[in-house]
Tab-separated table of C-alpha atoms in Angstrom:
chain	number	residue	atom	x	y	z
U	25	UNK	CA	-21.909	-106.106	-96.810
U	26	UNK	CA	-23.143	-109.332	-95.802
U	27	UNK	CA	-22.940	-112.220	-98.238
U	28	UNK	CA	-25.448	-114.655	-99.023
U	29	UNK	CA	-26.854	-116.886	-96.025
U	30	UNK	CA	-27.497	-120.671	-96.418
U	31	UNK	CA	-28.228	-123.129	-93.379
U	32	UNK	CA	-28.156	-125.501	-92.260
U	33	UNK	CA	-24.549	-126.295	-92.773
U	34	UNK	CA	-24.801	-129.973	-93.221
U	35	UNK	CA	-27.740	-132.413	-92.954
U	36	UNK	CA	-27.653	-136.067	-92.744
U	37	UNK	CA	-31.214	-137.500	-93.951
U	38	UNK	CA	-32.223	-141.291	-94.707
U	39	UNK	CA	-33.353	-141.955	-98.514
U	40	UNK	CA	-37.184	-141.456	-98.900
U	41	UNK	CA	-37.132	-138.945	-96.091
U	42	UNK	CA	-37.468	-134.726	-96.937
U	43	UNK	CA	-35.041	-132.016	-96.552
U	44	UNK	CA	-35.741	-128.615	-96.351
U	45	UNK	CA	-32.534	-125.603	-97.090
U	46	UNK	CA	-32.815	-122.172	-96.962
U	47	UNK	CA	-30.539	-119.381	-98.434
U	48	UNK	CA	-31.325	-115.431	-97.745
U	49	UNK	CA	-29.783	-113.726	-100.252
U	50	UNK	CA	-27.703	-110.425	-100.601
U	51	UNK	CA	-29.844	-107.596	-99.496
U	52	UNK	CA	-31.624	-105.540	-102.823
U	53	UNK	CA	-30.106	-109.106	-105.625
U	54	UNK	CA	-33.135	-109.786	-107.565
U	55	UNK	CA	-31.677	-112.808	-108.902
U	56	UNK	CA	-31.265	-116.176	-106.837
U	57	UNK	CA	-30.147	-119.568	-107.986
U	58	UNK	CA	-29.428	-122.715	-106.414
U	59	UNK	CA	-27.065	-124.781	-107.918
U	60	UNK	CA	-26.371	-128.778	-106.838
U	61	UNK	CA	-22.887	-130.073	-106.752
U	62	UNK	CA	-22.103	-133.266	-106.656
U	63	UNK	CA	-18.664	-134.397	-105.152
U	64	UNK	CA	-15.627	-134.014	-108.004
U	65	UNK	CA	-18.105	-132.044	-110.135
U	66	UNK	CA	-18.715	-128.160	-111.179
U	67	UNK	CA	-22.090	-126.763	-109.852
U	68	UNK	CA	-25.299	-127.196	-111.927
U	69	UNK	CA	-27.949	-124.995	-111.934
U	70	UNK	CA	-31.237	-126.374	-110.739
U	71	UNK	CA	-33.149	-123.477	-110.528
U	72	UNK	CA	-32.746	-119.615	-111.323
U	73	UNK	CA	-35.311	-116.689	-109.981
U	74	UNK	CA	-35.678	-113.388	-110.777
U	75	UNK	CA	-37.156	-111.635	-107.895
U	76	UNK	CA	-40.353	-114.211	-107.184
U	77	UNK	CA	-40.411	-115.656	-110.533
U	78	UNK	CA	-38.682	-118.559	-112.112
U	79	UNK	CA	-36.480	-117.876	-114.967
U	80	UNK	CA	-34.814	-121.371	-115.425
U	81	UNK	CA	-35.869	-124.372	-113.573
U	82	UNK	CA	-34.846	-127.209	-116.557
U	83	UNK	CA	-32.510	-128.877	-114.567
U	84	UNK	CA	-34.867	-128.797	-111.581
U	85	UNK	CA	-35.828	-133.143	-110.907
U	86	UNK	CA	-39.729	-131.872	-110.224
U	87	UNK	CA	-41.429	-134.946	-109.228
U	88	UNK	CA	-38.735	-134.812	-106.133
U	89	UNK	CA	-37.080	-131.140	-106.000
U	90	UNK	CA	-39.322	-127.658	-105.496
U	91	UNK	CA	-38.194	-124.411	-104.349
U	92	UNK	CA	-39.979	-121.168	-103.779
U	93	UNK	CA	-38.688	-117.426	-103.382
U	94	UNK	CA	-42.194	-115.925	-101.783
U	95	UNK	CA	-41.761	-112.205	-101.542
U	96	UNK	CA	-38.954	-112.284	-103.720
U	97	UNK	CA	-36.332	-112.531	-100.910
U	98	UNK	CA	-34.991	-115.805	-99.173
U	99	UNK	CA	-35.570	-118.977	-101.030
U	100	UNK	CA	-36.226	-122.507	-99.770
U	101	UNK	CA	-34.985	-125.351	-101.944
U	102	UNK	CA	-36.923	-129.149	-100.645
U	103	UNK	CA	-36.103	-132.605	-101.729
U	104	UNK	CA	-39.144	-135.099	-101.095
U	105	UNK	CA	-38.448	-138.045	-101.035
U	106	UNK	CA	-34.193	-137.857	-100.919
U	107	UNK	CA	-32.402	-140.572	-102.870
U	108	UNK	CA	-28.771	-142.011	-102.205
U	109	UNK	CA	-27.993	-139.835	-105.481
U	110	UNK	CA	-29.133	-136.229	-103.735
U	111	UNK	CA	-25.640	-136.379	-102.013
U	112	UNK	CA	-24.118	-133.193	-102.697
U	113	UNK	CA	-23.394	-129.647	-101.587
U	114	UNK	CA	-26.503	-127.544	-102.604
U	115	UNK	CA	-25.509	-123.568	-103.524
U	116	UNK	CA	-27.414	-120.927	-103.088
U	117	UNK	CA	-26.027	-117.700	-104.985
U	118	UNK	CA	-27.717	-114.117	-105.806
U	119	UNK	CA	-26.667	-111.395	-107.957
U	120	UNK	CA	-27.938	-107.666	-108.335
U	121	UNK	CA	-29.637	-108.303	-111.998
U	122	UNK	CA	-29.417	-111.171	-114.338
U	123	UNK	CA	-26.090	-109.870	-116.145
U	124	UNK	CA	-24.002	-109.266	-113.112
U	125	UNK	CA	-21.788	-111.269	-111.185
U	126	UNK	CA	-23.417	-113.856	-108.966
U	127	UNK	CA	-22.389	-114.240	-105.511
U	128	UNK	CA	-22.098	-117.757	-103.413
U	129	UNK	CA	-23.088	-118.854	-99.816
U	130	UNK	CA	-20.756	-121.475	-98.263
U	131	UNK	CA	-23.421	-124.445	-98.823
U	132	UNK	CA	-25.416	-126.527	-97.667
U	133	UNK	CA	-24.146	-130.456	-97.801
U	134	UNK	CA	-26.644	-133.291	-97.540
U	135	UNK	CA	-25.961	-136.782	-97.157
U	136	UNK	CA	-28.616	-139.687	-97.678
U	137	UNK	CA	-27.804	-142.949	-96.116
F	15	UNK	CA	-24.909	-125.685	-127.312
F	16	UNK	CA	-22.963	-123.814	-124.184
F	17	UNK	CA	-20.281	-125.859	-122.780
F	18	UNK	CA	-16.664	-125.050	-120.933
F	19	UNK	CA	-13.720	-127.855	-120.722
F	20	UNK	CA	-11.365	-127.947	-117.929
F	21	UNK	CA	-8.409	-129.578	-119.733
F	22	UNK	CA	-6.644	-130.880	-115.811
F	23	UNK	CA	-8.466	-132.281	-113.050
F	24	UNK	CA	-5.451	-131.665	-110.800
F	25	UNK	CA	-2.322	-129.078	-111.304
F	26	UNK	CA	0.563	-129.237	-109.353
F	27	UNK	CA	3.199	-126.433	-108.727
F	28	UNK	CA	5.774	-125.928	-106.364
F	29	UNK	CA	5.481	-121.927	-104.852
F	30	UNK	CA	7.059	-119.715	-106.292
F	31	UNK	CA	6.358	-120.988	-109.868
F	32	UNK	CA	3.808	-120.135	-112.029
F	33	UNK	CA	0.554	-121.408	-112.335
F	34	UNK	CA	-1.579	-122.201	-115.508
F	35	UNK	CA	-5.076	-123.786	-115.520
F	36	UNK	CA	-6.434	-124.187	-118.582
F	37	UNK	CA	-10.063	-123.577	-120.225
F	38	UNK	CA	-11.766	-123.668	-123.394
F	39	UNK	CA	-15.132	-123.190	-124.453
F	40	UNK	CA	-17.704	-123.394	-126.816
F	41	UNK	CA	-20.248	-120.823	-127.090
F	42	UNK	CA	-23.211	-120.158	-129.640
F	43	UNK	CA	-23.331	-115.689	-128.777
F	44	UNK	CA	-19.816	-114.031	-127.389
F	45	UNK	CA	-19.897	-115.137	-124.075
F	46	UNK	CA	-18.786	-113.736	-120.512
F	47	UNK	CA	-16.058	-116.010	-118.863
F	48	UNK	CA	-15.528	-116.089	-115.181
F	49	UNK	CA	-12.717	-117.920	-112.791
F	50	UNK	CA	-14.567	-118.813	-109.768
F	51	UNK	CA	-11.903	-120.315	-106.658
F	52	UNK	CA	-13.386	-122.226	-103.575
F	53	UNK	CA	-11.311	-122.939	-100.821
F	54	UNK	CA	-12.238	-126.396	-99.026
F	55	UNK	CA	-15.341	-125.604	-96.532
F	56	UNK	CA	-15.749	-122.264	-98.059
F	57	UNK	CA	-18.160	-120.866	-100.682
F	58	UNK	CA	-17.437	-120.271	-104.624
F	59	UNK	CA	-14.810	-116.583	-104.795
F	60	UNK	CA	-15.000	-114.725	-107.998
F	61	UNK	CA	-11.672	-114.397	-109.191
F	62	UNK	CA	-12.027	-112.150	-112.276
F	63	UNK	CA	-14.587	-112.312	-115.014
F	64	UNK	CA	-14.537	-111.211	-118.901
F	65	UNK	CA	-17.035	-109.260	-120.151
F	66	UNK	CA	-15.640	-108.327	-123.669
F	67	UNK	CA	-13.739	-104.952	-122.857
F	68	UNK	CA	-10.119	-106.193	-122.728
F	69	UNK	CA	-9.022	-109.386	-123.637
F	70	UNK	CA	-6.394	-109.579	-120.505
F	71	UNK	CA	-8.273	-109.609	-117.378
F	72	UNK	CA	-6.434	-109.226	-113.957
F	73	UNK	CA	-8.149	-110.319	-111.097
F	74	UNK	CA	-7.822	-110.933	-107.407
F	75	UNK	CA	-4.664	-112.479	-105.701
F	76	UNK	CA	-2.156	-112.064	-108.437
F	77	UNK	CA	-4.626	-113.784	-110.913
F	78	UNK	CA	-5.216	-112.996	-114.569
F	79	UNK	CA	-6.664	-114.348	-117.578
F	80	UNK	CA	-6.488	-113.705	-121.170
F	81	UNK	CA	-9.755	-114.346	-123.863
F	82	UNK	CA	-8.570	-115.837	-126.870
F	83	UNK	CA	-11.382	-116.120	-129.164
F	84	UNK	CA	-9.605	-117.644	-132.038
F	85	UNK	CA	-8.506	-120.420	-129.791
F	86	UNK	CA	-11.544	-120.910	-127.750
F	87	UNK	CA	-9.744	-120.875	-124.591
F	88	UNK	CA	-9.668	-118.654	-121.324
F	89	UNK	CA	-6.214	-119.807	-119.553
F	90	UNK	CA	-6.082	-118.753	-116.103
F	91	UNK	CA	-2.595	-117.815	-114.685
F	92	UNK	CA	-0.335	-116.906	-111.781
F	93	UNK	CA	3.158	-115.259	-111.739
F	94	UNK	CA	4.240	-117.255	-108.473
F	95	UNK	CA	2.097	-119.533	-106.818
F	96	UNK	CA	1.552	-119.254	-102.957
F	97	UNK	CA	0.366	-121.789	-100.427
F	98	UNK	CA	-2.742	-120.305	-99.718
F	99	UNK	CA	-3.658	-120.541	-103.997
F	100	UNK	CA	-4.468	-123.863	-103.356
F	101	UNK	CA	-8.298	-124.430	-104.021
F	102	UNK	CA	-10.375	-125.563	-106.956
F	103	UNK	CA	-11.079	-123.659	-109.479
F	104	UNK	CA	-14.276	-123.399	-111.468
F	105	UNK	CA	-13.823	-122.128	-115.164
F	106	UNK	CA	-17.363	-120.901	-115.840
F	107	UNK	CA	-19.206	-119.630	-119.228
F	108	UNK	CA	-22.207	-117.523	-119.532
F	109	UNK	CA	-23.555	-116.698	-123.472
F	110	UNK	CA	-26.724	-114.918	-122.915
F	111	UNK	CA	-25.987	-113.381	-118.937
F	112	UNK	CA	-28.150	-115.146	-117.320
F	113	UNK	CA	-27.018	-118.129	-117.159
F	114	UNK	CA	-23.689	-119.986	-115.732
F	115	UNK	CA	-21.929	-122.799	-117.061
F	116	UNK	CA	-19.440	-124.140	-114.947
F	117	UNK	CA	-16.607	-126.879	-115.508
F	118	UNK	CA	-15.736	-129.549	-113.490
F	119	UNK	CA	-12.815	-127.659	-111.921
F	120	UNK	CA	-9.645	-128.432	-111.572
F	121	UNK	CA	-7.726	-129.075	-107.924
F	122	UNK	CA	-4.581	-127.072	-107.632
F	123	UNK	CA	-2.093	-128.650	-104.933
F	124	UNK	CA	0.705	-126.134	-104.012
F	125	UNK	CA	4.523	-128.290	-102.783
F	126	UNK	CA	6.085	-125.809	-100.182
């Protein structure tokens, strides 16, 4: 079975410039989140879908940060415009329902200079 | 309020020994507990996950972990640590399902 999908691998970006990820998740997981982590922390959540809709997107910094999951598939996660602070290794994970174990791709990680 | 407490940033164990990382939790419902590992470069491993059938979960890798709800705590352990065990690992909580809580992990360094 393949696992979850993320690229690119890394991405170096100046602040106020835009960054684009995308994450294709396990084939037939309705459920997708993307998660930031920042170095020497756990993962937060920044946003959670279930199939095309957003279930949690709390954590999600919107007047920077939007993501979409058209068609209820692959996901795209863009910063606009990047601060210093945006440094971290963004997750993309996807699980079969909302109550089942969620599975990780290896990351993306962005640096802003 | 969900939260979960990795009580060590770092462990260190020389193989062979055991291992012990240590986790409590607070929880408003009766939560489902995972142990997540990630190896340096590599994406977040389930290790085993609680789901409240039995309180002793075994996992992957010679892992288990027992839910003690009295004490709050989901302790993750090892019999005898191996080189390749060291990672860091992500204590995580979930109360409703849906969503994840995860520490702020703790680094295990395995001596040879």
């Amino acid at each position: 079975e393949a696992g979850v999908a993320q690229s690119p691998r890394y991405k170096i970006i100046e602040k106020r410039q835009s960054v684009a990820f995308w994450c294709n998740p396990i084939s037939g997981h309705a459920t997708l989140y993307w998660y930031q982590q920042i170095l020497g922390q756990g993962p937060k959540l920044l946003i959670q879908f279930q199939n095309n809709g957003v279930v949690d997107d709390s954590q999600l910094p919107k007047d920077r940060f939007s993501a979409e999951r058209l068609k209820g598939v692959d996901s795209t996660l863009k910063i606009q415009p990047a601060k210093l602070e945006d440094s971290a290794v963004y997750l993309c994970a996807s699980s079969l329902t909302m109550n089942t174990e969620a599975f990780f791709g290896q990351g993306t990680r962005l640096t802003v200079v | 309020a969900q939260s979960v407490t990795q009580l060590d940033s770092h462990v260190s164990v020389s193989e062979g020994t055991p291992v012990l990382l240590r986790c409590n939790y607070s929880s408003s419902y009766s939560p489902s507990l995972f142990w997540y590992v990630q190896h340096p470069n590599k994406g977040l491993q389930l290790l085993l996950k609680y789901t409240s059938a039995a309180t002793l979960v075994k996992g992957i890798n010679g892992f288990e972990a027992e839910f003690k709800k009295s004490e709050t705590s989901f302790h993750l352990t090892k019999p005898s640590a191996h080189m390749s065990d060291a990672a860091e690992y992500f204590c995580v909580v979930s109360p409703t399902g849906n969503q994840f809580y995860f520490g702020t992990g703790t680094s295990l360094t395995v001596i040879p």
